[in-house]
Amino acid sequence: MQKEKSVSNGVRAVLALACGPISIGKLAIVLPMLLVYHSTIAAKADSCPGIGDEIATDRPDVTNSSVVVPTGSLQIENGMNFSARDRDRFVDGTNTRLRAGIANCLEFLVDLPTYLASVHGPGNSGLSDVTPALKWQISPVPGKVDLSAVFGVALPTGSVRIVGPGAQPYLQFPWSLELRSGWGLSGMFTEFFRPSDPASKLITEATFVIEKRVTERASLFVEYVGDYPQNGSSAQLLNWGGVYRLTPNQQVDFHVALGLNHNAPSYIVGVGYSMRFDELFPVRRSSPSIALRY
């Protein structure tokens, strides 16, 4: 589903390094920098989400949430899409992401295989990769900008004709800023590494979102998505949609995207459902009781 950024020198240095030409060696520098910076704000860990906060998902926009799930919680996000590229038509699902809060401000997430089915035309069908990742919420930072860092690897378990060859690491920085009257800005910067792909070993993705909360339970958004490969032309999308929270821990969503150039899909239409289970596994708490909430 990401501002006047007023971030500390530590985060600004990390982002400056990330936004330049990135190699695997530079990736090895970025991650320790984030860990060191995080240790300096450990006292603010109680500002990360708790079980009293409403669900915040990584869908239906491309831009992921800038915050982690509460410690001890499991969040399950699902969706399906219908898309078109030229004369080809595709259905993909379920787009399932599991997110678990494993420590203060730290989340483990994994994208399960999604099946892409060609329903019209000569397009390929097959499964996507299994993609585990770690997400560390760096915020709060000066200026009330929520910021997280994500490092994941798409494991070579899917169909090569769908996802390409070999393992594919990625480094990601989602951010968000709440404005007045229910308005918000957010975005995300991602570097995808494809070491086994001779055509394009690096793809940079940038997103930007304007969001408006229209009721206590409903929000709408408009999003720009641009993929910029190291070699070749960009693919750009305009995506819009909304979410409705059935309960503080349950959400339904929809989105519609239109391609802005020939390299992007002609259109994408999708729907989804997400749920969070709190206190699902033991964590340090003042009360010894464990309750399952949804």
PDB file of C-alpha atoms in Angstrom:
ATOM      1  CA  MET A   1       0.000   0.000   0.000  1.00  0.00           C
ATOM      2  CA  GLN A   2       4.587   5.142   1.948  1.00  0.00           C
ATOM      3  CA  LYS A   3       7.422  14.255   3.397  1.00  0.00           C
ATOM      4  CA  GLU A   4       9.404  16.390   4.464  1.00  0.00           C
ATOM      5  CA  LYS A   5      11.990  14.015   5.855  1.00  0.00           C
ATOM      6  CA  SER A   6      13.729  15.078   9.025  1.00  0.00           C
ATOM      7  CA  VAL A   7      15.858  12.037   9.819  1.00  0.00           C
ATOM      8  CA  SER A   8      18.939  11.680  11.969  1.00  0.00           C
ATOM      9  CA  ASN A   9      22.416  11.730  10.490  1.00  0.00           C
ATOM     10  CA  GLY A  10      22.691   7.990  11.058  1.00  0.00           C
ATOM     11  CA  VAL A  11      19.633   7.134   8.961  1.00  0.00           C
ATOM     12  CA  ARG A  12      20.475   9.771   6.354  1.00  0.00           C
ATOM     13  CA  ALA A  13      23.922   8.209   5.899  1.00  0.00           C
ATOM     14  CA  VAL A  14      22.404   4.769   5.455  1.00  0.00           C
ATOM     15  CA  LEU A  15      19.872   6.013   2.909  1.00  0.00           C
ATOM     16  CA  ALA A  16      22.539   7.955   1.017  1.00  0.00           C
ATOM     17  CA  LEU A  17      24.611   4.806   0.785  1.00  0.00           C
ATOM     18  CA  ALA A  18      21.606   2.748  -0.259  1.00  0.00           C
ATOM     19  CA  CYS A  19      20.517   5.180  -2.949  1.00  0.00           C
ATOM     20  CA  GLY A  20      23.869   5.091  -4.714  1.00  0.00           C
ATOM     21  CA  PRO A  21      25.077   2.257  -6.967  1.00  0.00           C
ATOM     22  CA  ILE A  22      24.741  -0.836  -4.750  1.00  0.00           C
ATOM     23  CA  SER A  23      26.809  -4.002  -4.765  1.00  0.00           C
ATOM     24  CA  ILE A  24      26.666  -7.046  -2.495  1.00  0.00           C
ATOM     25  CA  GLY A  25      29.702  -5.631  -0.681  1.00  0.00           C
ATOM     26  CA  LYS A  26      27.902  -2.347  -0.057  1.00  0.00           C
ATOM     27  CA  LEU A  27      24.907  -4.323   1.177  1.00  0.00           C
ATOM     28  CA  ALA A  28      27.170  -5.890   3.798  1.00  0.00           C
ATOM     29  CA  ILE A  29      28.027  -2.364   4.993  1.00  0.00           C
ATOM     30  CA  VAL A  30      24.442  -1.084   5.092  1.00  0.00           C
ATOM     31  CA  LEU A  31      23.097  -3.808   7.376  1.00  0.00           C
ATOM     32  CA  PRO A  32      25.682  -3.402  10.194  1.00  0.00           C
ATOM     33  CA  MET A  33      25.118   0.368  10.049  1.00  0.00           C
ATOM     34  CA  LEU A  34      21.419  -0.199  10.622  1.00  0.00           C
ATOM     35  CA  LEU A  35      22.105  -2.530  13.532  1.00  0.00           C
ATOM     36  CA  VAL A  36      24.434  -0.021  15.177  1.00  0.00           C
ATOM     37  CA  TYR A  37      21.942   2.788  14.683  1.00  0.00           C
ATOM     38  CA  HIS A  38      19.114   0.717  16.061  1.00  0.00           C
ATOM     39  CA  SER A  39      21.058   0.011  19.252  1.00  0.00           C
ATOM     40  CA  THR A  40      21.246   3.765  19.923  1.00  0.00           C
ATOM     41  CA  ILE A  41      17.442   4.077  20.024  1.00  0.00           C
ATOM     42  CA  ALA A  42      16.636   0.861  21.888  1.00  0.00           C
ATOM     43  CA  ALA A  43      15.088   2.933  24.655  1.00  0.00           C
ATOM     44  CA  LYS A  44      12.327   3.942  22.243  1.00  0.00           C
ATOM     45  CA  ALA A  45      11.331   0.356  21.412  1.00  0.00           C
ATOM     46  CA  ASP A  46       8.056   0.790  23.276  1.00  0.00           C
ATOM     47  CA  SER A  47       7.009   3.171  20.476  1.00  0.00           C
ATOM     48  CA  CYS A  48       6.759   0.248  18.050  1.00  0.00           C
ATOM     49  CA  PRO A  49       3.238  -1.186  17.526  1.00  0.00           C
ATOM     50  CA  GLY A  50       1.484  -3.047  20.337  1.00  0.00           C
ATOM     51  CA  ILE A  51      -1.559  -5.302  20.475  1.00  0.00           C
ATOM     52  CA  GLY A  52      -3.787  -2.278  21.077  1.00  0.00           C
ATOM     53  CA  ASP A  53      -2.901  -0.804  17.658  1.00  0.00           C
ATOM     54  CA  GLU A  54      -5.025  -1.537  14.593  1.00  0.00           C
ATOM     55  CA  ILE A  55      -3.754  -3.776  11.831  1.00  0.00           C
ATOM     56  CA  ALA A  56      -1.233  -2.250   9.372  1.00  0.00           C
ATOM     57  CA  THR A  57      -0.607  -4.340   6.254  1.00  0.00           C
ATOM     58  CA  ASP A  58       1.833  -4.484   3.351  1.00  0.00           C
ATOM     59  CA  ARG A  59      -1.076  -4.526   0.905  1.00  0.00           C
ATOM     60  CA  PRO A  60      -2.966  -3.648  -1.275  1.00  0.00           C
ATOM     61  CA  ASP A  61      -0.469  -1.026  -2.462  1.00  0.00           C
ATOM     62  CA  VAL A  62       3.044  -2.002  -3.535  1.00  0.00           C
ATOM     63  CA  THR A  63       4.485   0.173  -0.756  1.00  0.00           C
ATOM     64  CA  ASN A  64       4.905  -1.872   2.405  1.00  0.00           C
ATOM     65  CA  SER A  65       3.968  -0.749   5.899  1.00  0.00           C
ATOM     66  CA  SER A  66       6.683   1.297   7.609  1.00  0.00           C
ATOM     67  CA  VAL A  67       5.982  -0.432  10.954  1.00  0.00           C
ATOM     68  CA  VAL A  68       6.335  -4.017  12.181  1.00  0.00           C
ATOM     69  CA  VAL A  69       3.646  -6.257  13.677  1.00  0.00           C
ATOM     70  CA  PRO A  70       3.442  -6.346  17.498  1.00  0.00           C
ATOM     71  CA  THR A  71       5.761  -8.679  19.394  1.00  0.00           C
ATOM     72  CA  GLY A  72       4.181 -12.121  19.778  1.00  0.00           C
ATOM     73  CA  SER A  73       1.662 -11.537  16.958  1.00  0.00           C
ATOM     74  CA  LEU A  74       1.164 -13.364  13.658  1.00  0.00           C
ATOM     75  CA  GLN A  75      -0.316 -11.486  10.699  1.00  0.00           C
ATOM     76  CA  ILE A  76      -1.579 -13.279   7.586  1.00  0.00           C
ATOM     77  CA  GLU A  77      -2.109 -11.208   4.433  1.00  0.00           C
ATOM     78  CA  ASN A  78      -3.748 -12.712   1.331  1.00  0.00           C
ATOM     79  CA  GLY A  79      -4.908 -11.515  -2.071  1.00  0.00           C
ATOM     80  CA  MET A  80      -5.656 -12.343  -5.707  1.00  0.00           C
ATOM     81  CA  ASN A  81      -5.123 -10.333  -8.893  1.00  0.00           C
ATOM     82  CA  PHE A  82      -6.417 -10.333 -12.441  1.00  0.00           C
ATOM     83  CA  SER A  83      -4.055  -8.637 -14.878  1.00  0.00           C
ATOM     84  CA  ALA A  84      -3.493  -8.012 -18.565  1.00  0.00           C
ATOM     85  CA  ARG A  85      -0.409  -7.413 -20.676  1.00  0.00           C
ATOM     86  CA  ASP A  86      -1.150  -6.701 -24.317  1.00  0.00           C
ATOM     87  CA  ARG A  87      -3.488  -9.558 -25.337  1.00  0.00           C
ATOM     88  CA  ASP A  88      -2.475 -11.901 -22.504  1.00  0.00           C
ATOM     89  CA  ARG A  89      -4.621 -12.322 -19.394  1.00  0.00           C
ATOM     90  CA  PHE A  90      -3.414 -13.680 -16.028  1.00  0.00           C
ATOM     91  CA  VAL A  91      -4.768 -14.636 -12.618  1.00  0.00           C
ATOM     92  CA  ASP A  92      -2.407 -14.920  -9.655  1.00  0.00           C
ATOM     93  CA  GLY A  93      -3.030 -16.060  -6.108  1.00  0.00           C
ATOM     94  CA  THR A  94      -3.003 -16.493  -3.346  1.00  0.00           C
ATOM     95  CA  ASN A  95      -0.536 -13.707  -2.639  1.00  0.00           C
ATOM     96  CA  THR A  96       0.142 -14.816   0.939  1.00  0.00           C
ATOM     97  CA  ARG A  97       2.588 -13.040   3.272  1.00  0.00           C
ATOM     98  CA  LEU A  98       3.125 -14.253   6.851  1.00  0.00           C
ATOM     99  CA  ARG A  99       4.469 -11.670   9.320  1.00  0.00           C
ATOM    100  CA  ALA A 100       5.532 -12.523  12.881  1.00  0.00           C
ATOM    101  CA  GLY A 101       6.700 -10.124  15.596  1.00  0.00           C
ATOM    102  CA  ILE A 102       9.713 -11.924  17.061  1.00  0.00           C
ATOM    103  CA  ALA A 103      11.149  -9.121  19.243  1.00  0.00           C
ATOM    104  CA  ASN A 104      10.685  -5.432  19.985  1.00  0.00           C
ATOM    105  CA  CYS A 105      10.614  -3.619  16.635  1.00  0.00           C
ATOM    106  CA  LEU A 106      11.744  -6.787  14.812  1.00  0.00           C
ATOM    107  CA  GLU A 107       9.661  -8.885  12.443  1.00  0.00           C
ATOM    108  CA  PHE A 108      10.194 -12.075  10.452  1.00  0.00           C
ATOM    109  CA  LEU A 109       8.179 -12.302   7.251  1.00  0.00           C
ATOM    110  CA  VAL A 110       7.908 -14.771   4.412  1.00  0.00           C
ATOM    111  CA  ASP A 111       6.152 -14.631   1.051  1.00  0.00           C
ATOM    112  CA  LEU A 112       4.696 -18.033   0.170  1.00  0.00           C
ATOM    113  CA  PRO A 113       4.622 -19.268  -3.451  1.00  0.00           C
ATOM    114  CA  THR A 114       1.990 -17.598  -5.632  1.00  0.00           C
ATOM    115  CA  TYR A 115       0.657 -19.342  -8.731  1.00  0.00           C
ATOM    116  CA  LEU A 116       0.480 -17.202 -11.863  1.00  0.00           C
ATOM    117  CA  ALA A 117      -1.949 -18.734 -14.358  1.00  0.00           C
ATOM    118  CA  SER A 118      -2.202 -17.642 -17.967  1.00  0.00           C
ATOM    119  CA  VAL A 119      -5.928 -17.717 -18.773  1.00  0.00           C
ATOM    120  CA  HIS A 120      -5.771 -16.165 -22.244  1.00  0.00           C
ATOM    121  CA  GLY A 121      -2.914 -15.927 -24.710  1.00  0.00           C
ATOM    122  CA  PRO A 122       0.514 -17.620 -24.871  1.00  0.00           C
ATOM    123  CA  GLY A 123       1.815 -16.296 -21.526  1.00  0.00           C
ATOM    124  CA  ASN A 124       3.714 -18.544 -19.098  1.00  0.00           C
ATOM    125  CA  SER A 125       2.235 -20.104 -15.966  1.00  0.00           C
ATOM    126  CA  GLY A 126       4.027 -21.179 -12.812  1.00  0.00           C
ATOM    127  CA  LEU A 127       4.898 -20.587  -9.179  1.00  0.00           C
ATOM    128  CA  SER A 128       6.817 -17.698  -7.627  1.00  0.00           C
ATOM    129  CA  ASP A 129       9.701 -18.156  -5.154  1.00  0.00           C
ATOM    130  CA  VAL A 130       9.567 -18.553  -1.384  1.00  0.00           C
ATOM    131  CA  THR A 131      10.958 -15.274   0.004  1.00  0.00           C
ATOM    132  CA  PRO A 132      11.899 -14.962   3.694  1.00  0.00           C
ATOM    133  CA  ALA A 133      12.993 -11.608   5.146  1.00  0.00           C
ATOM    134  CA  LEU A 134      13.736  -9.676   8.337  1.00  0.00           C
ATOM    135  CA  LYS A 135      12.214  -6.260   9.000  1.00  0.00           C
ATOM    136  CA  TRP A 136      13.611  -3.848  11.584  1.00  0.00           C
ATOM    137  CA  GLN A 137      11.647  -0.748  12.509  1.00  0.00           C
ATOM    138  CA  ILE A 138      14.189   2.060  12.894  1.00  0.00           C
ATOM    139  CA  SER A 139      11.628   4.727  13.781  1.00  0.00           C
ATOM    140  CA  PRO A 140      10.678   6.815  15.583  1.00  0.00           C
ATOM    141  CA  VAL A 141      13.154   9.324  14.223  1.00  0.00           C
ATOM    142  CA  PRO A 142      13.125  13.132  14.442  1.00  0.00           C
ATOM    143  CA  GLY A 143      10.255  14.575  12.430  1.00  0.00           C
ATOM    144  CA  LYS A 144       7.903  11.684  13.331  1.00  0.00           C
ATOM    145  CA  VAL A 145       8.837   9.743  10.199  1.00  0.00           C
ATOM    146  CA  ASP A 146       8.225   6.006  10.562  1.00  0.00           C
ATOM    147  CA  LEU A 147      11.059   4.131   8.845  1.00  0.00           C
ATOM    148  CA  SER A 148      11.969   0.450   8.531  1.00  0.00           C
ATOM    149  CA  ALA A 149      14.686  -1.577   6.844  1.00  0.00           C
ATOM    150  CA  VAL A 150      13.983  -4.956   5.248  1.00  0.00           C
ATOM    151  CA  PHE A 151      16.461  -7.532   3.978  1.00  0.00           C
ATOM    152  CA  GLY A 152      15.154 -10.621   2.206  1.00  0.00           C
ATOM    153  CA  VAL A 153      16.106 -13.291  -0.312  1.00  0.00           C
ATOM    154  CA  ALA A 154      13.886 -14.891  -2.955  1.00  0.00           C
ATOM    155  CA  LEU A 155      14.988 -18.542  -2.842  1.00  0.00           C
ATOM    156  CA  PRO A 156      15.144 -20.367  -6.207  1.00  0.00           C
ATOM    157  CA  THR A 157      12.075 -22.548  -5.593  1.00  0.00           C
ATOM    158  CA  GLY A 158       9.701 -21.209  -8.261  1.00  0.00           C
ATOM    159  CA  SER A 159       9.422 -21.444 -12.038  1.00  0.00           C
ATOM    160  CA  VAL A 160      12.445 -19.916 -13.768  1.00  0.00           C
ATOM    161  CA  ARG A 161      10.285 -18.698 -16.651  1.00  0.00           C
ATOM    162  CA  ILE A 162       8.212 -16.700 -14.127  1.00  0.00           C
ATOM    163  CA  VAL A 163      10.748 -15.333 -11.636  1.00  0.00           C
ATOM    164  CA  GLY A 164      14.129 -15.801 -13.302  1.00  0.00           C
ATOM    165  CA  PRO A 165      17.167 -17.889 -12.256  1.00  0.00           C
ATOM    166  CA  GLY A 166      18.972 -18.160  -8.930  1.00  0.00           C
ATOM    167  CA  ALA A 167      18.571 -16.563  -5.510  1.00  0.00           C
ATOM    168  CA  GLN A 168      17.542 -12.890  -5.587  1.00  0.00           C
ATOM    169  CA  PRO A 169      18.307 -10.756  -2.484  1.00  0.00           C
ATOM    170  CA  TYR A 170      16.655  -7.392  -1.882  1.00  0.00           C
ATOM    171  CA  LEU A 171      17.132  -4.414   0.423  1.00  0.00           C
ATOM    172  CA  GLN A 172      14.156  -2.164   1.178  1.00  0.00           C
ATOM    173  CA  PHE A 173      13.317   1.044   3.058  1.00  0.00           C
ATOM    174  CA  PRO A 174       9.568   1.785   3.571  1.00  0.00           C
ATOM    175  CA  TRP A 175       8.692   5.104   5.262  1.00  0.00           C
ATOM    176  CA  SER A 176       5.548   7.023   6.199  1.00  0.00           C
ATOM    177  CA  LEU A 177       4.460  10.343   7.645  1.00  0.00           C
ATOM    178  CA  GLU A 178       1.046  11.228   9.088  1.00  0.00           C
ATOM    179  CA  LEU A 179      -0.263  14.681   8.192  1.00  0.00           C
ATOM    180  CA  ARG A 180      -3.295  16.562   9.448  1.00  0.00           C
ATOM    181  CA  SER A 181      -6.985  15.788   8.847  1.00  0.00           C
ATOM    182  CA  GLY A 182      -6.406  12.110   8.084  1.00  0.00           C
ATOM    183  CA  TRP A 183      -3.903  12.660   5.255  1.00  0.00           C
ATOM    184  CA  GLY A 184      -0.656  10.724   5.023  1.00  0.00           C
ATOM    185  CA  LEU A 185       2.380  10.326   2.781  1.00  0.00           C
ATOM    186  CA  SER A 186       4.467   7.189   2.361  1.00  0.00           C
ATOM    187  CA  GLY A 187       6.899   5.575  -0.007  1.00  0.00           C
ATOM    188  CA  MET A 188       9.508   2.898  -0.445  1.00  0.00           C
ATOM    189  CA  PHE A 189      12.940   2.487  -1.970  1.00  0.00           C
ATOM    190  CA  THR A 190      14.013  -1.050  -2.975  1.00  0.00           C
ATOM    191  CA  GLU A 191      17.063  -2.578  -4.605  1.00  0.00           C
ATOM    192  CA  PHE A 192      16.540  -6.031  -6.140  1.00  0.00           C
ATOM    193  CA  PHE A 193      19.731  -8.010  -6.828  1.00  0.00           C
ATOM    194  CA  ARG A 194      19.650 -10.682  -9.534  1.00  0.00           C
ATOM    195  CA  PRO A 195      23.185 -12.149  -9.637  1.00  0.00           C
ATOM    196  CA  SER A 196      22.259 -14.978 -12.028  1.00  0.00           C
ATOM    197  CA  ASP A 197      20.475 -12.767 -14.567  1.00  0.00           C
ATOM    198  CA  PRO A 198      22.930 -11.624 -17.273  1.00  0.00           C
ATOM    199  CA  ALA A 199      20.430  -9.137 -18.711  1.00  0.00           C
ATOM    200  CA  SER A 200      19.857  -7.027 -15.600  1.00  0.00           C
ATOM    201  CA  LYS A 201      21.609  -7.753 -12.298  1.00  0.00           C
ATOM    202  CA  LEU A 202      20.082  -4.784 -10.467  1.00  0.00           C
ATOM    203  CA  ILE A 203      16.546  -3.331 -10.433  1.00  0.00           C
ATOM    204  CA  THR A 204      15.697  -0.193  -8.460  1.00  0.00           C
ATOM    205  CA  GLU A 205      12.086   0.342  -7.429  1.00  0.00           C
ATOM    206  CA  ALA A 206      10.653   3.597  -6.103  1.00  0.00           C
ATOM    207  CA  THR A 207       7.098   4.183  -4.864  1.00  0.00           C
ATOM    208  CA  PHE A 208       5.174   7.170  -3.524  1.00  0.00           C
ATOM    209  CA  VAL A 209       1.696   7.169  -1.940  1.00  0.00           C
ATOM    210  CA  ILE A 210      -0.875   9.757  -0.910  1.00  0.00           C
ATOM    211  CA  GLU A 211      -3.435   8.322   1.507  1.00  0.00           C
ATOM    212  CA  LYS A 212      -6.632   9.671   3.073  1.00  0.00           C
ATOM    213  CA  ARG A 213      -8.572   8.183   5.977  1.00  0.00           C
ATOM    214  CA  VAL A 214     -12.206   8.770   5.030  1.00  0.00           C
ATOM    215  CA  THR A 215     -13.828   7.127   8.087  1.00  0.00           C
ATOM    216  CA  GLU A 216     -12.591   5.505  11.279  1.00  0.00           C
ATOM    217  CA  ARG A 217     -12.411   2.181   9.409  1.00  0.00           C
ATOM    218  CA  ALA A 218     -11.811   3.091   5.756  1.00  0.00           C
ATOM    219  CA  SER A 219      -8.896   4.633   3.858  1.00  0.00           C
ATOM    220  CA  LEU A 220      -8.198   5.390   0.193  1.00  0.00           C
ATOM    221  CA  PHE A 221      -4.851   5.807  -1.567  1.00  0.00           C
ATOM    222  CA  VAL A 222      -3.180   6.742  -4.849  1.00  0.00           C
ATOM    223  CA  GLU A 223       0.289   5.333  -5.581  1.00  0.00           C
ATOM    224  CA  TYR A 224       3.049   5.702  -8.162  1.00  0.00           C
ATOM    225  CA  VAL A 225       5.287   2.676  -8.772  1.00  0.00           C
ATOM    226  CA  GLY A 226       8.402   2.738 -10.943  1.00  0.00           C
ATOM    227  CA  ASP A 227      10.833  -0.119 -11.659  1.00  0.00           C
ATOM    228  CA  TYR A 228      14.166   0.954 -13.141  1.00  0.00           C
ATOM    229  CA  PRO A 229      16.446  -1.900 -14.290  1.00  0.00           C
ATOM    230  CA  GLN A 230      20.178  -1.430 -14.585  1.00  0.00           C
ATOM    231  CA  ASN A 231      19.866  -2.284 -18.261  1.00  0.00           C
ATOM    232  CA  GLY A 232      16.704  -1.571 -20.211  1.00  0.00           C
ATOM    233  CA  SER A 233      13.664   0.654 -19.938  1.00  0.00           C
ATOM    234  CA  SER A 234      11.552   1.368 -16.871  1.00  0.00           C
ATOM    235  CA  ALA A 235       8.104  -0.018 -16.041  1.00  0.00           C
ATOM    236  CA  GLN A 236       5.699   2.430 -14.379  1.00  0.00           C
ATOM    237  CA  LEU A 237       2.259   2.022 -12.797  1.00  0.00           C
ATOM    238  CA  LEU A 238      -0.435   4.236 -11.299  1.00  0.00           C
ATOM    239  CA  ASN A 239      -2.162   2.279  -8.546  1.00  0.00           C
ATOM    240  CA  TRP A 240      -5.171   3.257  -6.434  1.00  0.00           C
ATOM    241  CA  GLY A 241      -7.527   1.527  -4.038  1.00  0.00           C
ATOM    242  CA  GLY A 242      -8.663   1.295  -0.446  1.00  0.00           C
ATOM    243  CA  VAL A 243      -8.912  -0.703   2.761  1.00  0.00           C
ATOM    244  CA  TYR A 244     -11.746  -1.332   5.200  1.00  0.00           C
ATOM    245  CA  ARG A 245     -11.074  -2.645   8.714  1.00  0.00           C
ATOM    246  CA  LEU A 246     -13.802  -5.082   9.741  1.00  0.00           C
ATOM    247  CA  THR A 247     -12.285  -5.131  13.245  1.00  0.00           C
ATOM    248  CA  PRO A 248      -9.053  -3.639  14.615  1.00  0.00           C
ATOM    249  CA  ASN A 249      -7.342  -6.918  13.595  1.00  0.00           C
ATOM    250  CA  GLN A 250      -9.116  -7.726  10.290  1.00  0.00           C
ATOM    251  CA  GLN A 251      -9.039  -5.923   6.955  1.00  0.00           C
ATOM    252  CA  VAL A 252     -10.416  -6.270   3.434  1.00  0.00           C
ATOM    253  CA  ASP A 253      -8.919  -4.343   0.523  1.00  0.00           C
ATOM    254  CA  PHE A 254      -9.013  -3.688  -3.212  1.00  0.00           C
ATOM    255  CA  HIS A 255      -6.804  -1.981  -5.785  1.00  0.00           C
ATOM    256  CA  VAL A 256      -6.753  -1.092  -9.488  1.00  0.00           C
ATOM    257  CA  ALA A 257      -3.524  -0.311 -11.359  1.00  0.00           C
ATOM    258  CA  LEU A 258      -2.949   1.062 -14.860  1.00  0.00           C
ATOM    259  CA  GLY A 259       0.324   0.789 -16.754  1.00  0.00           C
ATOM    260  CA  LEU A 260       1.906   4.126 -17.646  1.00  0.00           C
ATOM    261  CA  ASN A 261       4.178   2.712 -20.351  1.00  0.00           C
ATOM    262  CA  HIS A 262       4.486  -0.339 -22.576  1.00  0.00           C
ATOM    263  CA  ASN A 263       6.795  -2.248 -20.214  1.00  0.00           C
ATOM    264  CA  ALA A 264       4.180  -2.299 -17.434  1.00  0.00           C
ATOM    265  CA  PRO A 265       1.041  -4.480 -17.359  1.00  0.00           C
ATOM    266  CA  SER A 266      -1.927  -2.894 -19.126  1.00  0.00           C
ATOM    267  CA  TYR A 267      -3.976  -3.141 -15.926  1.00  0.00           C
ATOM    268  CA  ILE A 268      -4.214  -5.049 -12.628  1.00  0.00           C
ATOM    269  CA  VAL A 269      -7.329  -5.549 -10.478  1.00  0.00           C
ATOM    270  CA  GLY A 270      -6.998  -7.173  -7.068  1.00  0.00           C
ATOM    271  CA  VAL A 271      -8.770  -7.898  -3.774  1.00  0.00           C
ATOM    272  CA  GLY A 272      -7.478  -9.176  -0.441  1.00  0.00           C
ATOM    273  CA  TYR A 273      -8.148 -10.127   3.164  1.00  0.00           C
ATOM    274  CA  SER A 274      -5.773  -9.872   6.138  1.00  0.00           C
ATOM    275  CA  MET A 275      -5.966 -10.935   9.787  1.00  0.00           C
ATOM    276  CA  ARG A 276      -3.710 -10.522  12.830  1.00  0.00           C
ATOM    277  CA  PHE A 277      -3.574 -12.921  15.808  1.00  0.00           C
ATOM    278  CA  ASP A 278      -2.164 -11.310  18.964  1.00  0.00           C
ATOM    279  CA  GLU A 279      -0.316 -13.006  21.829  1.00  0.00           C
ATOM    280  CA  LEU A 280      -0.025 -16.137  19.728  1.00  0.00           C
ATOM    281  CA  PHE A 281       3.324 -17.178  21.208  1.00  0.00           C
ATOM    282  CA  PRO A 282       4.876 -16.345  24.588  1.00  0.00           C
ATOM    283  CA  VAL A 283       6.623 -13.004  25.036  1.00  0.00           C
ATOM    284  CA  ARG A 284       7.680 -11.041  28.111  1.00  0.00           C
ATOM    285  CA  ARG A 285       4.601  -9.447  29.673  1.00  0.00           C
ATOM    286  CA  SER A 286       3.308  -8.311  33.034  1.00  0.00           C
ATOM    287  CA  SER A 287       0.574 -10.978  33.138  1.00  0.00           C
ATOM    288  CA  PRO A 288       1.332 -14.718  32.728  1.00  0.00           C
ATOM    289  CA  SER A 289      -1.883 -15.388  30.827  1.00  0.00           C
ATOM    290  CA  ILE A 290      -1.861 -15.835  27.052  1.00  0.00           C
ATOM    291  CA  ALA A 291      -4.951 -15.002  25.048  1.00  0.00           C
ATOM    292  CA  LEU A 292      -5.675 -15.483  21.354  1.00  0.00           C
ATOM    293  CA  ARG A 293      -7.248 -12.375  19.833  1.00  0.00           C
ATOM    294  CA  TYR A 294      -8.453 -11.726  16.304  1.00  0.00           C
TER     295      TYR A 294
END
